[in-house]
PDB file of C-alpha atoms in Angstrom:
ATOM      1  CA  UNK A   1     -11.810 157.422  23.602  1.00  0.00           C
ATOM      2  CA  UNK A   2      -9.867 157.391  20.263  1.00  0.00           C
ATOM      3  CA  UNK A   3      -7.281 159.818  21.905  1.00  0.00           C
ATOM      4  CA  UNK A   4      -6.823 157.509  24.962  1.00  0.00           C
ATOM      5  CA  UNK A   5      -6.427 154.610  22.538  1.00  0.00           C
ATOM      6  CA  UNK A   6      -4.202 156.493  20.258  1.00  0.00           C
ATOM      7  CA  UNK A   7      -2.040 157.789  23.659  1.00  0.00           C
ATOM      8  CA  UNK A   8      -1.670 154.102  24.499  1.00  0.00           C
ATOM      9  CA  UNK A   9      -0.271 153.172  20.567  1.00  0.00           C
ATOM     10  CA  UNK A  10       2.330 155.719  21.050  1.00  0.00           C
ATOM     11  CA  UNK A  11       3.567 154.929  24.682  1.00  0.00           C
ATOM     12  CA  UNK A  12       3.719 151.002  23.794  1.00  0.00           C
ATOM     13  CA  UNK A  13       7.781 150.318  24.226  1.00  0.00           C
ATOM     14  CA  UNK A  14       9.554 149.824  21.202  1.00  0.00           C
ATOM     15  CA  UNK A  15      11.799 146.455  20.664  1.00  0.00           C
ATOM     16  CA  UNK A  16      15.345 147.756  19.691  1.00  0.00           C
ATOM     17  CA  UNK A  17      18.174 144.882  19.229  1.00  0.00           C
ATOM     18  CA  UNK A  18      21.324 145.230  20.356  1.00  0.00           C
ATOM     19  CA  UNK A  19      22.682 146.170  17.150  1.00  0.00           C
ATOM     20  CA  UNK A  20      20.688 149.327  16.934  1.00  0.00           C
ATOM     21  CA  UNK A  21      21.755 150.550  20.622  1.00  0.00           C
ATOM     22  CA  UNK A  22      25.815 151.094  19.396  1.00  0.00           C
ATOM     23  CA  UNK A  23      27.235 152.538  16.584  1.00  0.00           C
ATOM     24  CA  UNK A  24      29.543 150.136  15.721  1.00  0.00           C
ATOM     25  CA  UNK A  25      28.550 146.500  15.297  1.00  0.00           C
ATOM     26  CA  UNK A  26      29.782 143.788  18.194  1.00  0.00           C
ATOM     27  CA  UNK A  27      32.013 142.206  15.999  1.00  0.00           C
ATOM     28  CA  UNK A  28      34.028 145.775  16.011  1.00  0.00           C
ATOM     29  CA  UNK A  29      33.835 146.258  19.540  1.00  0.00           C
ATOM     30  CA  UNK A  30      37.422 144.187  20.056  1.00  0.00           C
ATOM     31  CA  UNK A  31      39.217 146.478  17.430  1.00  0.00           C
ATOM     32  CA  UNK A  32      37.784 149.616  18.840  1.00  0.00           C
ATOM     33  CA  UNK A  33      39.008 149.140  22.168  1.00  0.00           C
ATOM     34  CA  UNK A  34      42.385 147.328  21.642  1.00  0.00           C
ATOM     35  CA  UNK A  35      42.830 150.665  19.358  1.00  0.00           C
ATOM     36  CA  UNK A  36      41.487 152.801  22.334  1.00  0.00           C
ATOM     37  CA  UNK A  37      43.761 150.778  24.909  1.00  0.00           C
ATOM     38  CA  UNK A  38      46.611 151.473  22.133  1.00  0.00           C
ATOM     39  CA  UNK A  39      46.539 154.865  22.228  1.00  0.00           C
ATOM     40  CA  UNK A  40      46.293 155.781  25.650  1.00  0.00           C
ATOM     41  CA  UNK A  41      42.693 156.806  25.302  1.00  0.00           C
ATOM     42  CA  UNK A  42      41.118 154.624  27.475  1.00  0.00           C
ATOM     43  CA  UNK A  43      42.093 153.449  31.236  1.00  0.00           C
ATOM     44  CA  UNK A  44      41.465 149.935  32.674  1.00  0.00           C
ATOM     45  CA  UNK A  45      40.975 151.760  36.356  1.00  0.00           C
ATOM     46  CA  UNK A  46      37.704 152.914  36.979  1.00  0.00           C
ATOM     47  CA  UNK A  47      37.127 156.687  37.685  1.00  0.00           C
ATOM     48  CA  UNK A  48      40.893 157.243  36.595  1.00  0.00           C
ATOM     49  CA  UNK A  49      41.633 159.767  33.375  1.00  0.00           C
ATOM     50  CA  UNK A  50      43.291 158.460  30.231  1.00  0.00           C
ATOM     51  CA  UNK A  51      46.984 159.300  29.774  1.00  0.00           C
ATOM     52  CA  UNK A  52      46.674 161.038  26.709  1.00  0.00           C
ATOM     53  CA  UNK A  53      43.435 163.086  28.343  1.00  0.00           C
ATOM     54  CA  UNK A  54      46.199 163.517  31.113  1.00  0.00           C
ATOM     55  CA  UNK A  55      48.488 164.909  28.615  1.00  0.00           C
ATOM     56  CA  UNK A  56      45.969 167.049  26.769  1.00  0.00           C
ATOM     57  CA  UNK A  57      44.988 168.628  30.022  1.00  0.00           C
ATOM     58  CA  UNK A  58      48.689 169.525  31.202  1.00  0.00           C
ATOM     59  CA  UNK A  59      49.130 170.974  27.649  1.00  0.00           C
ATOM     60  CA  UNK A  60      45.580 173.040  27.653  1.00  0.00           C
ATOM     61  CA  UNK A  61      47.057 173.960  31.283  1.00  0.00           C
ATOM     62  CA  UNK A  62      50.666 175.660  29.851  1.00  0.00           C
ATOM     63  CA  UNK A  63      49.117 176.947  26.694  1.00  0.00           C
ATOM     64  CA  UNK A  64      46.135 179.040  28.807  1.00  0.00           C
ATOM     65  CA  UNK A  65      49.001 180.144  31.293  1.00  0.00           C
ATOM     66  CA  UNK A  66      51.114 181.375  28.331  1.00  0.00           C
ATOM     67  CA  UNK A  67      48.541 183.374  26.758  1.00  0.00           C
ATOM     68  CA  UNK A  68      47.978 185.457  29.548  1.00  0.00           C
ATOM     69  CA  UNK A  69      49.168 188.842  29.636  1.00  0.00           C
ATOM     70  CA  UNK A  70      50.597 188.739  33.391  1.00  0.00           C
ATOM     71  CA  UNK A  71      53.210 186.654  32.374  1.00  0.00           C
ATOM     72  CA  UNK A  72      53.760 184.468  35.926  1.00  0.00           C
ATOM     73  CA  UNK A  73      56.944 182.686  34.949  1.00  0.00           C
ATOM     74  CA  UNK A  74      56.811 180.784  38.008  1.00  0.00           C
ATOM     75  CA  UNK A  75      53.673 178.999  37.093  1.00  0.00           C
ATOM     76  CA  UNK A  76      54.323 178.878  33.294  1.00  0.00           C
ATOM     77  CA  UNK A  77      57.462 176.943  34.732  1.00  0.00           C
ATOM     78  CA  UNK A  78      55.544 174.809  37.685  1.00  0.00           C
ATOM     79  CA  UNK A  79      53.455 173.989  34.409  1.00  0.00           C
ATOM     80  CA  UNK A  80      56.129 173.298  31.985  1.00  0.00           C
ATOM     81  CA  UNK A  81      57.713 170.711  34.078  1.00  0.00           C
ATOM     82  CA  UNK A  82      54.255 169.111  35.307  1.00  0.00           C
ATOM     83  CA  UNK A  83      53.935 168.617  31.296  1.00  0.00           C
ATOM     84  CA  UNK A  84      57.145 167.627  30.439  1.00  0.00           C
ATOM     85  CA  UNK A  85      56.680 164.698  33.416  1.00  0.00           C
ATOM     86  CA  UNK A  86      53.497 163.981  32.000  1.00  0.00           C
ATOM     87  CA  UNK A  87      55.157 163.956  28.838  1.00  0.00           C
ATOM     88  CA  UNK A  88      57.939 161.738  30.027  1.00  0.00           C
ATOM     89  CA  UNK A  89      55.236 159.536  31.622  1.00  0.00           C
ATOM     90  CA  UNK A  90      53.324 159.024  29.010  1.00  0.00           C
ATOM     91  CA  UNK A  91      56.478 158.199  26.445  1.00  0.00           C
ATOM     92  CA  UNK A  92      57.365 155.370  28.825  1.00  0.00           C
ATOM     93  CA  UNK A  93      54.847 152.771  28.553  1.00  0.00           C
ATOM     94  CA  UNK A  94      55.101 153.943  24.601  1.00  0.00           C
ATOM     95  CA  UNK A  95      59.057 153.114  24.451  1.00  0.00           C
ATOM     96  CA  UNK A  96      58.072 149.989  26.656  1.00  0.00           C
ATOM     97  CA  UNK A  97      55.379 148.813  23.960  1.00  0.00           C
ATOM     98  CA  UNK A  98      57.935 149.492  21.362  1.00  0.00           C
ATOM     99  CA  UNK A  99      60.388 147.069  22.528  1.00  0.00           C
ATOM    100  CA  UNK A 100      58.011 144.155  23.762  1.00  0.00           C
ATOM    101  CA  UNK A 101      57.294 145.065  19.390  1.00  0.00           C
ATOM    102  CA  UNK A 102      60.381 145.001  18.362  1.00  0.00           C
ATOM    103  CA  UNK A 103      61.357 141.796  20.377  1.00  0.00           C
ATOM    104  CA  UNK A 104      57.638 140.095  18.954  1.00  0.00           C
ATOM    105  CA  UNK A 105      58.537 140.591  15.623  1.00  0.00           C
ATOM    106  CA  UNK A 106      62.408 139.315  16.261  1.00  0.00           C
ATOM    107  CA  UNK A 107      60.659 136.324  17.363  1.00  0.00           C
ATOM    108  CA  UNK A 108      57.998 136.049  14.735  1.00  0.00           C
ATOM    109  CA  UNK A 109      61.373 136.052  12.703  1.00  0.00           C
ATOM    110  CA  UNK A 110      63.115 134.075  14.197  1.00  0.00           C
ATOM    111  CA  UNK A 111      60.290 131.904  14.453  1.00  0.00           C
ATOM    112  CA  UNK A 112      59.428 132.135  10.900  1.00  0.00           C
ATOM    113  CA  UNK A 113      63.347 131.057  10.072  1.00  0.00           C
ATOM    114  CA  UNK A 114      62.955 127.991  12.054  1.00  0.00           C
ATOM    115  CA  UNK A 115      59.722 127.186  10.406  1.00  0.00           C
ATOM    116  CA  UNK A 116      61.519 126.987   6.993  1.00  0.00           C
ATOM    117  CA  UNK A 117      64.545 125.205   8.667  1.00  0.00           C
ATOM    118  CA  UNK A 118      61.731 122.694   9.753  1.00  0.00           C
ATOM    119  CA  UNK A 119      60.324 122.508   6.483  1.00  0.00           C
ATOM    120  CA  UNK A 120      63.414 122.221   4.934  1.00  0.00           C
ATOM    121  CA  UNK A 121      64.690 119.476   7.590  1.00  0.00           C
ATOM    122  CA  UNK A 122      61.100 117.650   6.413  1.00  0.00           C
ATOM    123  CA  UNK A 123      62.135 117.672   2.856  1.00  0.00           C
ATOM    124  CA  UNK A 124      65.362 116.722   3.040  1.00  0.00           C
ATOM    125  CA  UNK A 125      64.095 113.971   5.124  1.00  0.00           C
ATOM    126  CA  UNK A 126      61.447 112.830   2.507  1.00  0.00           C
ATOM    127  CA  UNK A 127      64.156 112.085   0.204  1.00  0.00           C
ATOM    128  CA  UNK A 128      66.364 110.521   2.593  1.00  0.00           C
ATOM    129  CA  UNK A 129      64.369 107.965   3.824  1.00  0.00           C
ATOM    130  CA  UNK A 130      63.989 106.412   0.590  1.00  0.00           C
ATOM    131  CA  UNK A 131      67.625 106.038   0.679  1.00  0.00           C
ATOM    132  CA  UNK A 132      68.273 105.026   3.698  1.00  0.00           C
ATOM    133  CA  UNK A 133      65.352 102.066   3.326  1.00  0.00           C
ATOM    134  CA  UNK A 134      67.937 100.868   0.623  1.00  0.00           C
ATOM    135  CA  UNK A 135      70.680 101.413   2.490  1.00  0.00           C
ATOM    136  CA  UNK A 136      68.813  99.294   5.170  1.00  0.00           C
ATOM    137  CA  UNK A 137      68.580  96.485   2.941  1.00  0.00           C
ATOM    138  CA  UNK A 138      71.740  96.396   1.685  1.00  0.00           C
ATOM    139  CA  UNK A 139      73.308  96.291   5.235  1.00  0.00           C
ATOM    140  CA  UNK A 140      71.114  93.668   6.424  1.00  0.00           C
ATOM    141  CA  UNK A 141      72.262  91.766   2.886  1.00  0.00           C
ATOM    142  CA  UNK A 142      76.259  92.575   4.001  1.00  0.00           C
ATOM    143  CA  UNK A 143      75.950  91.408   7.197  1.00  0.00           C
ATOM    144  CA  UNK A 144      73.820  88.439   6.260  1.00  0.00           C
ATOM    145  CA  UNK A 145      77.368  86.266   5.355  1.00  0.00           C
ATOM    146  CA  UNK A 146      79.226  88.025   8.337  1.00  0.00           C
ATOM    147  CA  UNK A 147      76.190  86.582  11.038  1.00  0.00           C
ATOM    148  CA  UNK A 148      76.696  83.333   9.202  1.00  0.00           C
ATOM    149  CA  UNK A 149      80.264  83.232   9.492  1.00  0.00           C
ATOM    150  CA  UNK A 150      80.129  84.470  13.286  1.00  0.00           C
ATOM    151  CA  UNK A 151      78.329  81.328  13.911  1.00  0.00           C
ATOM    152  CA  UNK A 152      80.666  78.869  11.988  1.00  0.00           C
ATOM    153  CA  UNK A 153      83.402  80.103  14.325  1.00  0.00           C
ATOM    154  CA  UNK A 154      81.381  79.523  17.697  1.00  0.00           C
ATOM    155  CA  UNK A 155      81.148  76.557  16.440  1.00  0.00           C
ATOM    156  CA  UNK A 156      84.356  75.696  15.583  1.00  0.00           C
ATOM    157  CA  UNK A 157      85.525  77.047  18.968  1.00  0.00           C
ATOM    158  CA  UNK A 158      83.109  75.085  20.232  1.00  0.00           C
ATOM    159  CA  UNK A 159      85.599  71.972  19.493  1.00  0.00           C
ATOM    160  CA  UNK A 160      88.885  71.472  20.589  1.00  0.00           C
ATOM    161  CA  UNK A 161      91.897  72.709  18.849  1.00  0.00           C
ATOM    162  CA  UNK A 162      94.012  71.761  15.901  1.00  0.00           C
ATOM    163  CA  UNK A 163      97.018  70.416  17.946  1.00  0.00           C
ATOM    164  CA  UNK A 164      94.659  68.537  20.243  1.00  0.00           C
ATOM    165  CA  UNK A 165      92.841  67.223  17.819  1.00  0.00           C
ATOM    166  CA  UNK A 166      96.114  66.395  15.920  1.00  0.00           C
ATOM    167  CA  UNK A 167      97.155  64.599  19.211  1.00  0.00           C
ATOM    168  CA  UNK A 168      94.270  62.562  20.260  1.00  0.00           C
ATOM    169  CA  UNK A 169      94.080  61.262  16.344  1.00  0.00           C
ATOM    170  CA  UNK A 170      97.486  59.923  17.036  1.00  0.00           C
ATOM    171  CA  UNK A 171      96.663  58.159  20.013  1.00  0.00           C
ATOM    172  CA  UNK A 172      93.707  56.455  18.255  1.00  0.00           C
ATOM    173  CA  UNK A 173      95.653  55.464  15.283  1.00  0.00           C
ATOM    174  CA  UNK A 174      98.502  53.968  17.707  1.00  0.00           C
ATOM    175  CA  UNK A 175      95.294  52.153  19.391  1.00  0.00           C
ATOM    176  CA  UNK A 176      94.549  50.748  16.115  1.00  0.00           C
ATOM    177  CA  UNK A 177      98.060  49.933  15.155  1.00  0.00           C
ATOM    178  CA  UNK A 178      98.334  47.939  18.530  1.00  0.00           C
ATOM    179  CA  UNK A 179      94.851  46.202  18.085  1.00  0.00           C
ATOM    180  CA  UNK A 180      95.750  45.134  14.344  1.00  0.00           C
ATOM    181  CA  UNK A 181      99.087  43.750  15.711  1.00  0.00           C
ATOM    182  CA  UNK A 182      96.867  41.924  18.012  1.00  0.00           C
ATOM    183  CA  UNK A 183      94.470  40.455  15.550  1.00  0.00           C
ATOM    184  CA  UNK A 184      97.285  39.718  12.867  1.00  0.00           C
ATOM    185  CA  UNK A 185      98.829  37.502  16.007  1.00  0.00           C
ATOM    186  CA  UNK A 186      95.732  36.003  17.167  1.00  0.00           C
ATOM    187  CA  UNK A 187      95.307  35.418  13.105  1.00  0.00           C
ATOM    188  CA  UNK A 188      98.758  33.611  12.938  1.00  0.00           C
ATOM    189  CA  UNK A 189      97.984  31.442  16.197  1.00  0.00           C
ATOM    190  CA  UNK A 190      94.121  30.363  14.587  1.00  0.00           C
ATOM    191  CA  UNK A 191      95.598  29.317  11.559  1.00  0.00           C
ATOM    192  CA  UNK A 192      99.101  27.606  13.816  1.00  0.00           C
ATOM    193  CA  UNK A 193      96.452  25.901  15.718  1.00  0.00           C
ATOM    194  CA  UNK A 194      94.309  24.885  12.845  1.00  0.00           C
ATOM    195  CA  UNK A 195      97.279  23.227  10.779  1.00  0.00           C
ATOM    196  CA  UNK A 196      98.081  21.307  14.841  1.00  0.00           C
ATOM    197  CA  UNK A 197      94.660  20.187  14.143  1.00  0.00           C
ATOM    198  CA  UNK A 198      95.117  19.162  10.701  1.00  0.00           C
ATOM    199  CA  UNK A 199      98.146  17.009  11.747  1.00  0.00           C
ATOM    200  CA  UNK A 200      96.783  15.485  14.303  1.00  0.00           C
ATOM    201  CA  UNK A 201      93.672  14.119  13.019  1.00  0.00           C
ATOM    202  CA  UNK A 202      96.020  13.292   9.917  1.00  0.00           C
ATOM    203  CA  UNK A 203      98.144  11.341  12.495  1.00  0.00           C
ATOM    204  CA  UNK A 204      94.778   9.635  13.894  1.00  0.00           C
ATOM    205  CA  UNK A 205      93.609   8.248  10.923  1.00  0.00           C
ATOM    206  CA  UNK A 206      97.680   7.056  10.280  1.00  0.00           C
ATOM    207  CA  UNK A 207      97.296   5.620  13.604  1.00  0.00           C
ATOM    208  CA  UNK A 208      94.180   3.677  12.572  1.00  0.00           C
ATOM    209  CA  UNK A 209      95.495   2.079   9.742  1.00  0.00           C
ATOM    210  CA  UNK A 210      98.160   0.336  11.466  1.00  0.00           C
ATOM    211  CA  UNK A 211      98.825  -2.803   9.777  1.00  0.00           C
ATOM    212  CA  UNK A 212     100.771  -6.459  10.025  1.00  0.00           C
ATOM    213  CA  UNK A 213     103.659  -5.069   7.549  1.00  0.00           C
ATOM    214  CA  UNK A 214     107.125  -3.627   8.908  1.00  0.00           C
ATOM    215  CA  UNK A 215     106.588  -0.661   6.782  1.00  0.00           C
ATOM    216  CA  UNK A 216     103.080   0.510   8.136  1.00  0.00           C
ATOM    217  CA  UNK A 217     104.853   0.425  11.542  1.00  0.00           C
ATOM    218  CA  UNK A 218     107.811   1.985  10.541  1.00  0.00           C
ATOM    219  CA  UNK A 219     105.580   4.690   9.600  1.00  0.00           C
ATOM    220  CA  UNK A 220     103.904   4.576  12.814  1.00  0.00           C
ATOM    221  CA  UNK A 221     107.296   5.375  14.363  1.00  0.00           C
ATOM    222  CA  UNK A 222     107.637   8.297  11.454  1.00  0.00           C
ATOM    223  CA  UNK A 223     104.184   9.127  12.813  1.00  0.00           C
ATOM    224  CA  UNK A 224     105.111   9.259  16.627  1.00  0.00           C
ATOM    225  CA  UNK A 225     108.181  11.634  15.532  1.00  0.00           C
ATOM    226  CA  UNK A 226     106.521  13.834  13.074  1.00  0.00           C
ATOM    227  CA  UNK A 227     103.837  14.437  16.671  1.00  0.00           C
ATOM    228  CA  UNK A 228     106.312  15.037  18.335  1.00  0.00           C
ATOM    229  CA  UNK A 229     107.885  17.700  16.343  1.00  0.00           C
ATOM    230  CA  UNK A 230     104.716  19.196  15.679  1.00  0.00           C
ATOM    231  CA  UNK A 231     103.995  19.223  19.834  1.00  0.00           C
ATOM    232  CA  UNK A 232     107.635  21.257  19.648  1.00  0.00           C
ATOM    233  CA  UNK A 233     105.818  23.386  16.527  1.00  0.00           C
ATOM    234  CA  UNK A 234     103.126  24.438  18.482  1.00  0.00           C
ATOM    235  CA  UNK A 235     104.615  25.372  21.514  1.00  0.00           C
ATOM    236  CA  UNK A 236     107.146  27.994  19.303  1.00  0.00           C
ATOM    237  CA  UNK A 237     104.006  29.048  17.666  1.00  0.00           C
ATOM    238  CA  UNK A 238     102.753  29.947  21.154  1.00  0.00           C
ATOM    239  CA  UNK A 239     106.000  31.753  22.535  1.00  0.00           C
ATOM    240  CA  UNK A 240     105.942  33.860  18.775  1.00  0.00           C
ATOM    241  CA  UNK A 241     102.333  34.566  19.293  1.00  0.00           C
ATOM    242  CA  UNK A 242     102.894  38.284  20.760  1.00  0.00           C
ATOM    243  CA  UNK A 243     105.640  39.341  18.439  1.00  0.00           C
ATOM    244  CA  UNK A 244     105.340  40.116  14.680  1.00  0.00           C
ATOM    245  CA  UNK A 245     107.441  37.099  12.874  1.00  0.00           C
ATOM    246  CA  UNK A 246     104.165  34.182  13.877  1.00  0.00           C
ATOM    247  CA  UNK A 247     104.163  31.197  11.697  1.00  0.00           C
ATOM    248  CA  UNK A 248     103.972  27.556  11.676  1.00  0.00           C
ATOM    249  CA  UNK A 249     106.950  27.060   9.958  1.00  0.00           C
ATOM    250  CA  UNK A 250     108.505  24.454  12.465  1.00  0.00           C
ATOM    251  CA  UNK A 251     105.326  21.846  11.844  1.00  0.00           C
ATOM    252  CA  UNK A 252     106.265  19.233   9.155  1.00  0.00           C
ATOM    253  CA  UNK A 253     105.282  19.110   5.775  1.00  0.00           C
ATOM    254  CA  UNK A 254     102.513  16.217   4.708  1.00  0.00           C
TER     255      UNK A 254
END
């Protein structure tokens, strides 16, 4: 019974992790086969032999057929060439890697050029916009004056011009010339017709005081003439009233 037990101990299965299956870790596993892929030691085709297996064999191939003492040139040759393709064959892909290389690591420089060109750019740029803020400011500050005076001048063009304005201010003044002509006559014939007025209520109240005596009618007669001139007065202050000379200089003096 202890045997069977024992028997049973042994045969349990073990629990392995993954780690302890490979001899390199998984991490690795990427390296390992972009080295493999690298050097031709590997093949992505299944059931197909590595070039550099390929190679190996064509070598292994020419070196065996060398070494033997019959000396078959033909197949030494046949051989030669087969490794000399293989050789050829296998340099290809190697040449090709070398220039997709090469042209990465053009790029990576040129690449690495343009970073500092961007970097510099960025710097250059960091102490420019300060200055160009300013510069900001101080064109605003110019053209502050210049918006102003842009607007004075739509607005002046906005009225007529200097001649026309020139022109209309002389018909205005020769409206007022005309119009104070007109009120200095209708001045003169007020004050003609107020001194009319004067005589004749002066000539009433003569009239009214008409009296028994020779003299009081002799001035009644004076009277009755000095109406009559004045009627003559007034009518020449009427006929004067549109030209510039108006007076009342024809009524008599009292």
């Amino acid at each position: 019974m202890a045997s069977s037990s024992q028997r049973r101990i042994l045969r349990r299965p073990r629990r392995e992790t993954n780690a302890s299956r490979y001899a390199i870790d998984e991490t690795e596993d990427d390296v390992v086969i972009r080295q493999r892929l690298l050097t031709k030691t590997v093949t992505m085709t299944r059931n197909a032999d590595p070039p550099l297996n390929k190679l190996v064999q064509k070598f292994l191939a020419l070196s065996a057929e060398v070494q033997k003492d019959e000396g078959n040139h033909e197949d030494i040759k046949k051989l030669h060439d087969a490794f000399l393709e293989e050789l050829d064959t296998f340099y290809l892909p190697l040449t090709r890697s070398k220039l997709v290389v090469d042209l990465k690591k053009r790029e990576q420089e040129n690449f690495k050029m343009l970073h500092a060109d961007l970097k510099a750019q960025l710097s250059q740029a960091k102490v420019e916009v300060p200055e160009l803020k300013l510069q900001l400011e101080e064109e605003r500050f110019s053209r502050k004056p210049e918006k102003e005076s842009e607007a004075i001048r739509r607005l002046i063009l906005a009225f007529p011009s200097r001649s026309e304005a020139q022109e209309k201010s002389k018909e205005i003044q020769k409206e007022l010339d005309l119009l104070e002509r007109e009120d200095a006559a209708v001045a003169a014939s007020v004050e003609c017709r107020k001194g009319i007025l004067a005589y004749l209520l002066h000539a009433v109240d003569d009239l009214g005081n008409i009296g028994a005596n020779p003299v009081e009618s002799a001035s009644v007669s004076s009277t009755s003439d000095d109406f009559k001139l004045m009627g003559d007065a007034g009518e020449r202050a009427e006929e004067h009233v549109d030209n510039d000379n108006m007076s009342c200089s024809g009524l008599p003096d009292h």
